[in-house]
PDB file of C-alpha atoms and ligand atoms in Angstrom:
ATOM      1  CA  MET P  26      16.157   0.521  16.151  1.00  0.00           C
ATOM      2  CA  PHE P  27      16.461   1.814  13.038  1.00  0.00           C
ATOM      3  CA  HIS P  28      14.728   5.513  12.829  1.00  0.00           C
ATOM      4  CA  SER P  29      12.756   6.706   9.756  1.00  0.00           C
ATOM      5  CA  ARG P  30      10.344   9.705   9.187  1.00  0.00           C
ATOM      6  CA  HIS P  31       8.656   7.142   6.946  1.00  0.00           C
ATOM      7  CA  PHE P  32       8.080   4.326   9.182  1.00  0.00           C
ATOM      8  CA  THR P  33       7.877   2.659  12.079  1.00  0.00           C
ATOM      9  CA  PRO P  34       9.169  -1.376  12.614  1.00  0.00           C
ATOM     10  CA  VAL P  35       7.902  -3.534  14.819  1.00  0.00           C
ATOM     11  CA  PRO P  36       8.440  -6.740  14.996  1.00  0.00           C
ATOM     12  CA  LEU P  37       6.404 -10.343  14.433  1.00  0.00           C
ATOM     13  CA  ALA P  38       8.059 -12.778  15.189  1.00  0.00           C
ATOM     14  CA  GLU P  39      12.129 -13.345  15.505  1.00  0.00           C
ATOM     15  CA  GLY P  40      13.971 -12.071  11.398  1.00  0.00           C
ATOM     16  CA  ILE P  41      10.195 -10.654  10.693  1.00  0.00           C
ATOM     17  CA  TYR P  42       9.692  -6.875  11.004  1.00  0.00           C
ATOM     18  CA  ALA P  43       6.371  -5.482   9.561  1.00  0.00           C
ATOM     19  CA  LEU P  44       6.949  -1.467   8.604  1.00  0.00           C
ATOM     20  CA  GLU P  45       3.970   0.685   9.245  1.00  0.00           C
ATOM     21  CA  ALA P  46       3.472   4.144   7.643  1.00  0.00           C
ATOM     22  CA  THR P  47       3.698   6.958   9.409  1.00  0.00           C
ATOM     23  CA  GLU P  48       0.970   9.746   9.566  1.00  0.00           C
ATOM     24  CA  THR P  49       3.088  12.889   7.422  1.00  0.00           C
ATOM     25  CA  GLY P  50       6.482  10.189   5.619  1.00  0.00           C
ATOM     26  CA  GLY P  51       6.736   9.933   2.919  1.00  0.00           C
ATOM     27  CA  ALA P  52       5.418   5.740   2.959  1.00  0.00           C
ATOM     28  CA  MET P  53       1.486   5.530   2.642  1.00  0.00           C
ATOM     29  CA  SER P  54       1.308   2.024   2.761  1.00  0.00           C
ATOM     30  CA  ASN P  55       3.000  -0.633   4.560  1.00  0.00           C
ATOM     31  CA  ALA P  56       6.300  -2.335   4.169  1.00  0.00           C
ATOM     32  CA  GLY P  57       8.132  -6.047   5.639  1.00  0.00           C
ATOM     33  CA  ILE P  58      11.627  -7.080   6.161  1.00  0.00           C
ATOM     34  CA  ILE P  59      11.879 -10.986   6.432  1.00  0.00           C
ATOM     35  CA  ASP P  60      15.393 -12.530   7.280  1.00  0.00           C
ATOM     36  CA  MET P  61      15.750 -15.333   5.350  1.00  0.00           C
ATOM     37  CA  GLY P  62      18.009 -17.329   6.473  1.00  0.00           C
ATOM     38  CA  GLY P  63      21.236 -15.720   3.960  1.00  0.00           C
ATOM     39  CA  PHE P  64      19.389 -13.074   2.627  1.00  0.00           C
ATOM     40  CA  ILE P  65      17.092 -10.884   3.661  1.00  0.00           C
ATOM     41  CA  LEU P  66      13.195 -10.488   1.961  1.00  0.00           C
ATOM     42  CA  VAL P  67      11.296  -7.386   1.111  1.00  0.00           C
ATOM     43  CA  PHE P  68       8.157  -6.297   0.662  1.00  0.00           C
ATOM     44  CA  ASP P  69       7.023  -3.798  -1.182  1.00  0.00           C
ATOM     45  CA  THR P  70       8.892  -0.695  -1.437  1.00  0.00           C
ATOM     46  CA  PHE P  71       6.355   2.272  -0.948  1.00  0.00           C
ATOM     47  CA  ASN P  72       5.078   5.079  -2.122  1.00  0.00           C
ATOM     48  CA  THR P  73       8.764   7.604  -2.734  1.00  0.00           C
ATOM     49  CA  PRO P  74      12.043   6.646  -3.468  1.00  0.00           C
ATOM     50  CA  GLN P  75      13.071   8.623  -0.637  1.00  0.00           C
ATOM     51  CA  ALA P  76      10.642   5.780   2.301  1.00  0.00           C
ATOM     52  CA  GLY P  77      12.436   3.054  -0.311  1.00  0.00           C
ATOM     53  CA  LYS P  78      15.810   4.833   0.517  1.00  0.00           C
ATOM     54  CA  ASP P  79      15.240   4.370   4.545  1.00  0.00           C
ATOM     55  CA  LEU P  80      13.536   0.923   3.802  1.00  0.00           C
ATOM     56  CA  SER P  81      16.437  -0.224   2.333  1.00  0.00           C
ATOM     57  CA  GLU P  82      19.408   0.938   5.243  1.00  0.00           C
ATOM     58  CA  ALA P  83      16.342  -0.768   7.544  1.00  0.00           C
ATOM     59  CA  ALA P  84      17.291  -3.984   6.094  1.00  0.00           C
ATOM     60  CA  ARG P  85      20.678  -3.147   6.396  1.00  0.00           C
ATOM     61  CA  GLN P  86      20.856  -1.981  10.226  1.00  0.00           C
ATOM     62  CA  LEU P  87      18.216  -4.128  11.003  1.00  0.00           C
ATOM     63  CA  PHE P  88      20.299  -7.643   9.634  1.00  0.00           C
ATOM     64  CA  GLY P  89      23.622  -6.949   8.492  1.00  0.00           C
ATOM     65  CA  GLU P  90      24.841  -8.141   6.148  1.00  0.00           C
ATOM     66  CA  GLN P  91      23.285 -10.044   4.114  1.00  0.00           C
ATOM     67  CA  PRO P  92      21.838  -9.106   0.897  1.00  0.00           C
ATOM     68  CA  VAL P  93      18.364  -8.197   0.500  1.00  0.00           C
ATOM     69  CA  LYS P  94      17.756 -10.758  -2.679  1.00  0.00           C
ATOM     70  CA  TYR P  95      14.441 -10.163  -3.487  1.00  0.00           C
ATOM     71  CA  VAL P  96      12.225  -7.801  -3.587  1.00  0.00           C
ATOM     72  CA  VAL P  97       8.356  -8.450  -3.682  1.00  0.00           C
ATOM     73  CA  ASN P  98       5.896  -5.957  -5.224  1.00  0.00           C
ATOM     74  CA  SER P  99       1.843  -6.724  -4.273  1.00  0.00           C
ATOM     75  CA  HIS P 100       0.486  -4.546  -6.450  1.00  0.00           C
ATOM     76  CA  TRP P 101       0.664  -2.326  -9.094  1.00  0.00           C
ATOM     77  CA  HIS P 102      -0.304   0.667  -7.492  1.00  0.00           C
ATOM     78  CA  GLY P 103       2.350   4.010  -7.139  1.00  0.00           C
ATOM     79  CA  ASP P 104       2.353   3.323  -3.567  1.00  0.00           C
ATOM     80  CA  HIS P 105       4.070   0.373  -3.233  1.00  0.00           C
ATOM     81  CA  VAL P 106       6.417   0.765  -5.714  1.00  0.00           C
ATOM     82  CA  ARG P 107       8.325   3.749  -5.920  1.00  0.00           C
ATOM     83  CA  GLY P 108      10.986   3.206  -3.186  1.00  0.00           C
ATOM     84  CA  ASN P 109      12.383  -0.468  -5.746  1.00  0.00           C
ATOM     85  CA  GLN P 110      15.170   2.119  -6.880  1.00  0.00           C
ATOM     86  CA  HIS P 111      16.675   1.652  -4.148  1.00  0.00           C
ATOM     87  CA  PHE P 112      17.032  -2.485  -4.204  1.00  0.00           C
ATOM     88  CA  THR P 113      19.942  -2.776  -7.208  1.00  0.00           C
ATOM     89  CA  GLY P 114      21.087  -5.670  -6.935  1.00  0.00           C
ATOM     90  CA  ALA P 115      17.740  -7.327  -5.723  1.00  0.00           C
ATOM     91  CA  VAL P 116      15.732  -9.535  -8.176  1.00  0.00           C
ATOM     92  CA  ILE P 117      12.546  -7.437  -7.626  1.00  0.00           C
ATOM     93  CA  VAL P 118       9.581  -9.948  -8.178  1.00  0.00           C
ATOM     94  CA  SER P 119       5.468 -10.371  -9.258  1.00  0.00           C
ATOM     95  CA  THR P 120       3.150 -11.595 -10.995  1.00  0.00           C
ATOM     96  CA  SER P 121       3.172 -11.015 -15.239  1.00  0.00           C
ATOM     97  CA  ARG P 122      -0.251  -9.352 -14.627  1.00  0.00           C
ATOM     98  CA  THR P 123       1.681  -6.864 -12.055  1.00  0.00           C
ATOM     99  CA  ARG P 124       4.109  -5.889 -13.967  1.00  0.00           C
ATOM    100  CA  GLU P 125       2.280  -5.279 -16.709  1.00  0.00           C
ATOM    101  CA  MET P 126       0.443  -2.221 -14.956  1.00  0.00           C
ATOM    102  CA  MET P 127       3.336  -1.217 -13.852  1.00  0.00           C
ATOM    103  CA  LEU P 128       5.099  -0.677 -16.827  1.00  0.00           C
ATOM    104  CA  LYS P 129       1.562   0.921 -18.785  1.00  0.00           C
ATOM    105  CA  THR P 130       0.779   2.815 -15.629  1.00  0.00           C
ATOM    106  CA  GLN P 131       4.063   3.952 -13.547  1.00  0.00           C
ATOM    107  CA  PRO P 132       6.456   6.213 -16.459  1.00  0.00           C
ATOM    108  CA  ALA P 133       2.464   7.587 -17.463  1.00  0.00           C
ATOM    109  CA  TRP P 134       2.235   8.376 -13.323  1.00  0.00           C
ATOM    110  CA  LEU P 135       5.409  10.170 -13.844  1.00  0.00           C
ATOM    111  CA  ALA P 136       5.051  11.625 -16.875  1.00  0.00           C
ATOM    112  CA  ARG P 137       2.191  13.419 -15.907  1.00  0.00           C
ATOM    113  CA  MET P 138       3.981  14.595 -12.287  1.00  0.00           C
ATOM    114  CA  GLN P 139       6.778  16.347 -13.261  1.00  0.00           C
ATOM    115  CA  PRO P 140       6.089  19.112 -15.191  1.00  0.00           C
ATOM    116  CA  LEU P 141       3.896  19.684 -12.281  1.00  0.00           C
ATOM    117  CA  LEU P 142       7.612  20.528 -10.628  1.00  0.00           C
ATOM    118  CA  PRO P 143       7.013  24.851 -11.810  1.00  0.00           C
ATOM    119  CA  GLN P 144       3.775  25.136  -9.655  1.00  0.00           C
ATOM    120  CA  LEU P 145       5.442  23.147  -7.001  1.00  0.00           C
ATOM    121  CA  ALA P 146       7.909  25.021  -5.732  1.00  0.00           C
ATOM    122  CA  ALA P 147       6.231  27.857  -5.988  1.00  0.00           C
ATOM    123  CA  ASP P 148       3.082  26.034  -3.570  1.00  0.00           C
ATOM    124  CA  LEU P 149       6.153  25.718  -1.526  1.00  0.00           C
ATOM    125  CA  SER P 150       7.158  29.252  -1.713  1.00  0.00           C
ATOM    126  CA  ALA P 151       4.213  30.124  -0.380  1.00  0.00           C
ATOM    127  CA  VAL P 152       3.426  27.732   2.571  1.00  0.00           C
ATOM    128  CA  SER P 153       6.831  28.732   3.351  1.00  0.00           C
ATOM    129  CA  ASP P 154       6.193  32.905   3.786  1.00  0.00           C
ATOM    130  CA  LYS P 155       3.304  31.673   5.355  1.00  0.00           C
ATOM    131  CA  LEU P 156       4.660  29.943   7.895  1.00  0.00           C
ATOM    132  CA  ALA P 157       7.796  32.443   7.744  1.00  0.00           C
ATOM    133  CA  ALA P 158       4.831  35.280   9.384  1.00  0.00           C
ATOM    134  CA  GLU P 159       2.444  33.402  11.487  1.00  0.00           C
ATOM    135  CA  THR P 160       2.518  33.486  15.268  1.00  0.00           C
ATOM    136  CA  ASP P 161      -0.218  31.117  16.195  1.00  0.00           C
ATOM    137  CA  THR P 162       0.765  27.610  17.288  1.00  0.00           C
ATOM    138  CA  ALA P 163      -1.863  25.549  16.113  1.00  0.00           C
ATOM    139  CA  VAL P 164      -1.936  27.382  12.648  1.00  0.00           C
ATOM    140  CA  ARG P 165       1.914  27.389  12.261  1.00  0.00           C
ATOM    141  CA  THR P 166       1.813  23.082  13.154  1.00  0.00           C
ATOM    142  CA  ARG P 167      -0.792  22.833   9.866  1.00  0.00           C
ATOM    143  CA  LEU P 168       0.980  25.120   7.368  1.00  0.00           C
ATOM    144  CA  SER P 169       4.427  23.023   8.198  1.00  0.00           C
ATOM    145  CA  GLY P 170       2.071  19.525   7.712  1.00  0.00           C
ATOM    146  CA  GLU P 171       2.234  21.213   4.643  1.00  0.00           C
ATOM    147  CA  ARG P 172       5.394  22.061   3.658  1.00  0.00           C
ATOM    148  CA  GLN P 173       6.128  18.337   4.532  1.00  0.00           C
ATOM    149  CA  VAL P 174       3.746  17.257   2.194  1.00  0.00           C
ATOM    150  CA  LEU P 175       4.942  19.336  -0.873  1.00  0.00           C
ATOM    151  CA  LEU P 176       8.471  18.201  -0.284  1.00  0.00           C
ATOM    152  CA  GLU P 177       7.676  15.014   0.588  1.00  0.00           C
ATOM    153  CA  ILE P 178       5.910  15.043  -2.904  1.00  0.00           C
ATOM    154  CA  GLN P 179       8.768  17.713  -4.575  1.00  0.00           C
ATOM    155  CA  GLU P 180      11.809  15.149  -4.083  1.00  0.00           C
ATOM    156  CA  SER P 181       9.782  11.781  -5.335  1.00  0.00           C
ATOM    157  CA  ILE P 182       9.142  13.239  -8.216  1.00  0.00           C
ATOM    158  CA  GLU P 183      12.694  15.153  -9.049  1.00  0.00           C
ATOM    159  CA  THR P 184      14.520  11.559  -7.798  1.00  0.00           C
ATOM    160  CA  LEU P 185      11.891   8.480  -8.967  1.00  0.00           C
ATOM    161  CA  THR P 186      13.620   6.387 -11.297  1.00  0.00           C
ATOM    162  CA  ILE P 187      10.434   3.629 -12.375  1.00  0.00           C
ATOM    163  CA  THR P 188      12.699  -0.040 -11.512  1.00  0.00           C
ATOM    164  CA  CYS P 189      10.202  -3.242 -12.944  1.00  0.00           C
ATOM    165  CA  PRO P 190      10.167  -6.854 -10.931  1.00  0.00           C
ATOM    166  CA  GLU P 191      12.454  -8.813 -13.296  1.00  0.00           C
ATOM    167  CA  LEU P 192      11.413 -12.076 -11.897  1.00  0.00           C
ATOM    168  CA  THR P 193       7.397 -12.748 -12.519  1.00  0.00           C
ATOM    169  CA  TYR P 194       5.802 -15.907 -11.393  1.00  0.00           C
ATOM    170  CA  GLU P 195       1.329 -16.489 -12.288  1.00  0.00           C
ATOM    171  CA  SER P 196       0.003 -18.713  -9.359  1.00  0.00           C
ATOM    172  CA  LYS P 197       3.026 -19.549  -6.514  1.00  0.00           C
ATOM    173  CA  LEU P 198       5.966 -19.267  -6.423  1.00  0.00           C
ATOM    174  CA  THR P 199       7.797 -20.488  -2.859  1.00  0.00           C
ATOM    175  CA  ILE P 200      11.469 -18.410  -1.473  1.00  0.00           C
ATOM    176  CA  ARG P 201      13.567 -20.474   0.189  1.00  0.00           C
ATOM    177  CA  GLY P 202      15.823 -20.173   2.827  1.00  0.00           C
ATOM    178  CA  THR P 203      18.333 -21.385   5.713  1.00  0.00           C
ATOM    179  CA  LYS P 204      15.310 -19.542   8.442  1.00  0.00           C
ATOM    180  CA  ARG P 205      12.335 -20.123   6.679  1.00  0.00           C
ATOM    181  CA  SER P 206       9.917 -20.350   3.682  1.00  0.00           C
ATOM    182  CA  VAL P 207       7.446 -17.812   2.049  1.00  0.00           C
ATOM    183  CA  GLU P 208       4.783 -18.637  -0.147  1.00  0.00           C
ATOM    184  CA  LEU P 209       4.034 -16.114  -2.578  1.00  0.00           C
ATOM    185  CA  LEU P 210       0.405 -16.811  -3.862  1.00  0.00           C
ATOM    186  CA  SER P 211      -1.346 -14.190  -6.855  1.00  0.00           C
ATOM    187  CA  LEU P 212      -4.905 -13.746  -4.897  1.00  0.00           C
ATOM    188  CA  GLY P 213      -6.383 -12.983  -9.311  1.00  0.00           C
ATOM    189  CA  GLN P 214      -8.425  -9.880  -9.021  1.00  0.00           C
ATOM    190  CA  ALA P 215      -9.193  -8.505  -5.891  1.00  0.00           C
ATOM    191  CA  HIS P 216      -8.448  -4.816  -4.717  1.00  0.00           C
ATOM    192  CA  THR P 217      -6.549  -4.889  -8.916  1.00  0.00           C
ATOM    193  CA  VAL P 218      -6.810  -6.667 -12.111  1.00  0.00           C
ATOM    194  CA  CYS P 219      -3.949  -9.573  -9.569  1.00  0.00           C
ATOM    195  CA  ASP P 220      -3.077  -9.569  -6.647  1.00  0.00           C
ATOM    196  CA  SER P 221       0.548 -10.814  -4.396  1.00  0.00           C
ATOM    197  CA  VAL P 222       0.359 -11.897  -0.841  1.00  0.00           C
ATOM    198  CA  LEU P 223       2.960 -13.167   1.020  1.00  0.00           C
ATOM    199  CA  TYR P 224       2.707 -15.442   3.455  1.00  0.00           C
ATOM    200  CA  SER P 225       4.453 -17.498   6.162  1.00  0.00           C
ATOM    201  CA  PRO P 226       3.546 -21.520   7.135  1.00  0.00           C
ATOM    202  CA  ALA P 227       6.261 -21.311   9.786  1.00  0.00           C
ATOM    203  CA  ASP P 228       4.911 -18.541  11.357  1.00  0.00           C
ATOM    204  CA  ALA P 229       1.906 -17.867  10.643  1.00  0.00           C
ATOM    205  CA  LEU P 230       1.738 -14.412   9.129  1.00  0.00           C
ATOM    206  CA  ILE P 231       0.847 -12.847   5.979  1.00  0.00           C
ATOM    207  CA  PHE P 232       1.431  -9.175   4.462  1.00  0.00           C
ATOM    208  CA  GLY P 233      -1.753  -9.023   2.621  1.00  0.00           C
ATOM    209  CA  GLY P 234      -0.717  -5.945   0.455  1.00  0.00           C
ATOM    210  CA  ASP P 235      -4.242  -4.824   0.150  1.00  0.00           C
ATOM    211  CA  VAL P 236      -6.143  -6.811  -0.093  1.00  0.00           C
ATOM    212  CA  ILE P 237      -6.523  -6.257   3.145  1.00  0.00           C
ATOM    213  CA  ALA P 238      -6.651  -2.602   4.377  1.00  0.00           C
ATOM    214  CA  ALA P 239      -7.534  -2.415   8.316  1.00  0.00           C
ATOM    215  CA  TYR P 240      -9.576   0.699   9.687  1.00  0.00           C
ATOM    216  CA  ASN P 241      -8.761   2.199   5.803  1.00  0.00           C
ATOM    217  CA  HIS P 242     -11.491   1.925   3.509  1.00  0.00           C
ATOM    218  CA  PRO P 243     -10.607  -0.296   0.426  1.00  0.00           C
ATOM    219  CA  LEU P 244     -10.176   1.624  -2.855  1.00  0.00           C
ATOM    220  CA  PHE P 245     -12.374  -0.749  -5.519  1.00  0.00           C
ATOM    221  CA  GLN P 246     -11.913   0.931  -8.542  1.00  0.00           C
ATOM    222  CA  ASP P 247      -8.746  -0.933  -9.822  1.00  0.00           C
ATOM    223  CA  GLY P 248     -10.617  -4.238  -9.269  1.00  0.00           C
ATOM    224  CA  ASP P 249     -13.563  -6.932  -8.614  1.00  0.00           C
ATOM    225  CA  PRO P 250     -15.282  -6.335  -5.432  1.00  0.00           C
ATOM    226  CA  HIS P 251     -17.032  -9.645  -7.019  1.00  0.00           C
ATOM    227  CA  SER P 252     -13.672 -11.508  -6.779  1.00  0.00           C
ATOM    228  CA  TRP P 253     -12.711 -10.243  -4.143  1.00  0.00           C
ATOM    229  CA  LEU P 254     -14.546 -11.635  -1.932  1.00  0.00           C
ATOM    230  CA  GLY P 255     -12.727 -15.232  -3.066  1.00  0.00           C
ATOM    231  CA  ALA P 256      -9.535 -13.776  -2.784  1.00  0.00           C
ATOM    232  CA  LEU P 257     -10.136 -13.232   1.382  1.00  0.00           C
ATOM    233  CA  ASP P 258     -12.015 -16.735   1.882  1.00  0.00           C
ATOM    234  CA  ARG P 259      -8.680 -18.131  -0.092  1.00  0.00           C
ATOM    235  CA  LEU P 260      -6.573 -16.720   2.431  1.00  0.00           C
ATOM    236  CA  GLU P 261      -8.420 -16.557   5.121  1.00  0.00           C
ATOM    237  CA  ALA P 262      -8.207 -20.998   5.208  1.00  0.00           C
ATOM    238  CA  LEU P 263      -4.666 -20.043   4.840  1.00  0.00           C
ATOM    239  CA  GLY P 264      -4.689 -19.512   9.252  1.00  0.00           C
ATOM    240  CA  ALA P 265      -2.909 -16.761   9.633  1.00  0.00           C
ATOM    241  CA  ARG P 266      -3.074 -15.074  13.703  1.00  0.00           C
ATOM    242  CA  THR P 267      -0.494 -11.904  12.180  1.00  0.00           C
ATOM    243  CA  VAL P 268      -1.678 -10.399   8.590  1.00  0.00           C
ATOM    244  CA  VAL P 269      -0.464  -7.465   7.962  1.00  0.00           C
ATOM    245  CA  PRO P 270      -2.439  -4.862   6.336  1.00  0.00           C
ATOM    246  CA  GLY P 271      -1.764  -2.480   2.893  1.00  0.00           C
ATOM    247  CA  HIS P 272      -2.785   0.246   5.036  1.00  0.00           C
ATOM    248  CA  GLY P 273      -3.221   0.330   8.062  1.00  0.00           C
ATOM    249  CA  PRO P 274      -2.043  -1.699  11.980  1.00  0.00           C
ATOM    250  CA  VAL P 275      -0.948  -4.878  11.942  1.00  0.00           C
ATOM    251  CA  SER P 276      -3.467  -6.812  12.664  1.00  0.00           C
ATOM    252  CA  ASN P 277      -4.768 -10.443  12.745  1.00  0.00           C
ATOM    253  CA  ALA P 278      -7.121 -13.033  11.287  1.00  0.00           C
ATOM    254  CA  SER P 279     -10.432 -10.809  12.016  1.00  0.00           C
ATOM    255  CA  CYS P 280      -8.955  -8.179   9.605  1.00  0.00           C
ATOM    256  CA  ILE P 281      -9.901 -10.304   6.726  1.00  0.00           C
ATOM    257  CA  GLY P 282     -13.197 -10.026   8.214  1.00  0.00           C
ATOM    258  CA  ALA P 283     -13.850  -6.354   8.255  1.00  0.00           C
ATOM    259  CA  MET P 284     -12.279  -6.140   4.673  1.00  0.00           C
ATOM    260  CA  ARG P 285     -15.547  -9.095   3.425  1.00  0.00           C
ATOM    261  CA  GLN P 286     -18.195  -7.544   5.828  1.00  0.00           C
ATOM    262  CA  TYR P 287     -17.056  -3.311   4.427  1.00  0.00           C
ATOM    263  CA  ILE P 288     -17.253  -5.358   0.334  1.00  0.00           C
ATOM    264  CA  HIS P 289     -20.891  -7.223   1.021  1.00  0.00           C
ATOM    265  CA  ASP P 290     -22.691  -3.794   3.271  1.00  0.00           C
ATOM    266  CA  LEU P 291     -21.491  -1.689   0.292  1.00  0.00           C
ATOM    267  CA  LEU P 292     -23.337  -3.825  -2.418  1.00  0.00           C
ATOM    268  CA  ASN P 293     -26.129  -4.317   0.093  1.00  0.00           C
ATOM    269  CA  LEU P 294     -25.900  -0.718   0.190  1.00  0.00           C
ATOM    270  CA  ILE P 295     -25.607   0.041  -3.755  1.00  0.00           C
ATOM    271  CA  GLY P 296     -28.727  -3.128  -4.312  1.00  0.00           C
ATOM    272  CA  THR P 297     -30.874  -1.324  -1.408  1.00  0.00           C
ATOM    273  CA  LEU P 298     -31.119   2.247  -3.891  1.00  0.00           C
ATOM    274  CA  GLN P 299     -31.338   0.078  -7.026  1.00  0.00           C
ATOM    275  CA  ALA P 300     -34.679  -1.699  -5.905  1.00  0.00           C
ATOM    276  CA  ALA P 301     -35.447   1.696  -4.768  1.00  0.00           C
ATOM    277  CA  GLY P 302     -35.282   2.747  -8.422  1.00  0.00           C
ATOM    278  CA  THR P 303     -35.114   6.795  -7.360  1.00  0.00           C
ATOM    279  CA  ASP P 304     -32.089   8.321  -8.702  1.00  0.00           C
ATOM    280  CA  ALA P 305     -29.612   7.588  -6.501  1.00  0.00           C
ATOM    281  CA  ASP P 306     -27.620  10.771  -4.778  1.00  0.00           C
ATOM    282  CA  ILE P 307     -23.811   8.745  -3.911  1.00  0.00           C
ATOM    283  CA  ALA P 308     -22.385  11.707  -2.668  1.00  0.00           C
ATOM    284  CA  GLY P 309     -25.055  11.789   0.255  1.00  0.00           C
ATOM    285  CA  ILE P 310     -25.117   8.735   1.288  1.00  0.00           C
ATOM    286  CA  PRO P 311     -22.874   9.289   4.649  1.00  0.00           C
ATOM    287  CA  VAL P 312     -20.307   6.794   5.692  1.00  0.00           C
ATOM    288  CA  PRO P 313     -21.963   3.162   7.786  1.00  0.00           C
ATOM    289  CA  ASP P 314     -21.398   3.612  11.586  1.00  0.00           C
ATOM    290  CA  ALA P 315     -19.154   0.846  11.555  1.00  0.00           C
ATOM    291  CA  TYR P 316     -16.599   2.837   9.005  1.00  0.00           C
ATOM    292  CA  ARG P 317     -17.490   6.455  11.049  1.00  0.00           C
ATOM    293  CA  ASP P 318     -13.452   6.253  11.471  1.00  0.00           C
ATOM    294  CA  TRP P 319     -12.174   4.850   8.710  1.00  0.00           C
ATOM    295  CA  LYS P 320      -9.380   6.744   7.349  1.00  0.00           C
ATOM    296  CA  ALA P 321      -9.120   7.952   3.524  1.00  0.00           C
ATOM    297  CA  ALA P 322     -12.383   8.547   3.884  1.00  0.00           C
ATOM    298  CA  GLY P 323     -13.523   9.923   0.104  1.00  0.00           C
ATOM    299  CA  VAL P 324     -12.809   6.378  -0.435  1.00  0.00           C
ATOM    300  CA  PHE P 325     -16.350   5.385   0.644  1.00  0.00           C
ATOM    301  CA  THR P 326     -17.942   7.542  -2.547  1.00  0.00           C
ATOM    302  CA  ARG P 327     -15.565   6.681  -5.020  1.00  0.00           C
ATOM    303  CA  ASN P 328     -16.852   2.707  -3.387  1.00  0.00           C
ATOM    304  CA  LEU P 329     -19.977   3.338  -3.768  1.00  0.00           C
ATOM    305  CA  GLU P 330     -19.864   5.132  -7.580  1.00  0.00           C
ATOM    306  CA  PHE P 331     -17.678   1.835  -9.074  1.00  0.00           C
ATOM    307  CA  LEU P 332     -19.583   0.123  -8.136  1.00  0.00           C
ATOM    308  CA  LEU P 333     -23.295   1.512  -9.011  1.00  0.00           C
ATOM    309  CA  GLN P 334     -21.548   2.181 -12.752  1.00  0.00           C
ATOM    310  CA  GLU P 335     -20.470  -1.148 -12.536  1.00  0.00           C
ATOM    311  CA  GLN P 336     -24.414  -2.495 -12.477  1.00  0.00           C
ATOM    312  CA  GLU P 337     -25.117   0.068 -15.539  1.00  0.00           C
TER     313      GLU P 337
HETATM  314 ZN1   ZN N 423      -3.129  -0.460  -3.592  1.00  0.00          ZN
END
């Protein structure tokens, strides 16, 4: 099995792997590799070029010399598209709206990050000095974790070439191989202004991008939680047995229901606050018990703030 510090390959069906992001690598989100029969399709490319490079290598090792012909970007967020540059020769596909948003946001992000490199180098050398002087094992583990994160960021800024989709679609695109056909479906506005999912009918399997987060707080602020609920209904109606979320472990259809519940719960929370008519102290609202173990806990408060502003 291919080994990478960025992800763990999880076999899902004959010819289909999910790549689950590790805690400490440069992937940040999940991706997929599908043997279509005659060619390979990759779904999303992680947060950094170095993780994208390993993804490309994994495709080659898992499926031999079959070329990666298509790379799908589920949405424009950097943690799903920054490995694109390592798929030269493949056609990168997204909805036209996702491509527009990538062009609008990704070069600007890189231009903001590049001037931070000197500070990053200074932070790295400070952490390295501390690490060299530290003898306590627990502190050393924490410091080397911090150092690894900084190294991943440094490498990604230094090596990133913004690479955008060249093939775009609007509502549905079917890609046919000799082994299977898959459908790219635009669910419209959900986690962002336009989210794509990949559906393989023969495998009853969905790569959900960030329309689905499992045991992770999903970010509301770039999308619309109201139409997100409709997107989840459409997704559920496909009847998939395997659902690969954008974040969190590979799941089944239950994670679609969990997302719906999360959105409803937060909308209800805001509704109750507003009915009480007092100035809400959003930061003081604790994460509900049902979501206490979910990762990215800071996103919970941001989501409430977003919903409150939306009402104003
Ligand atoms: Zn996202």
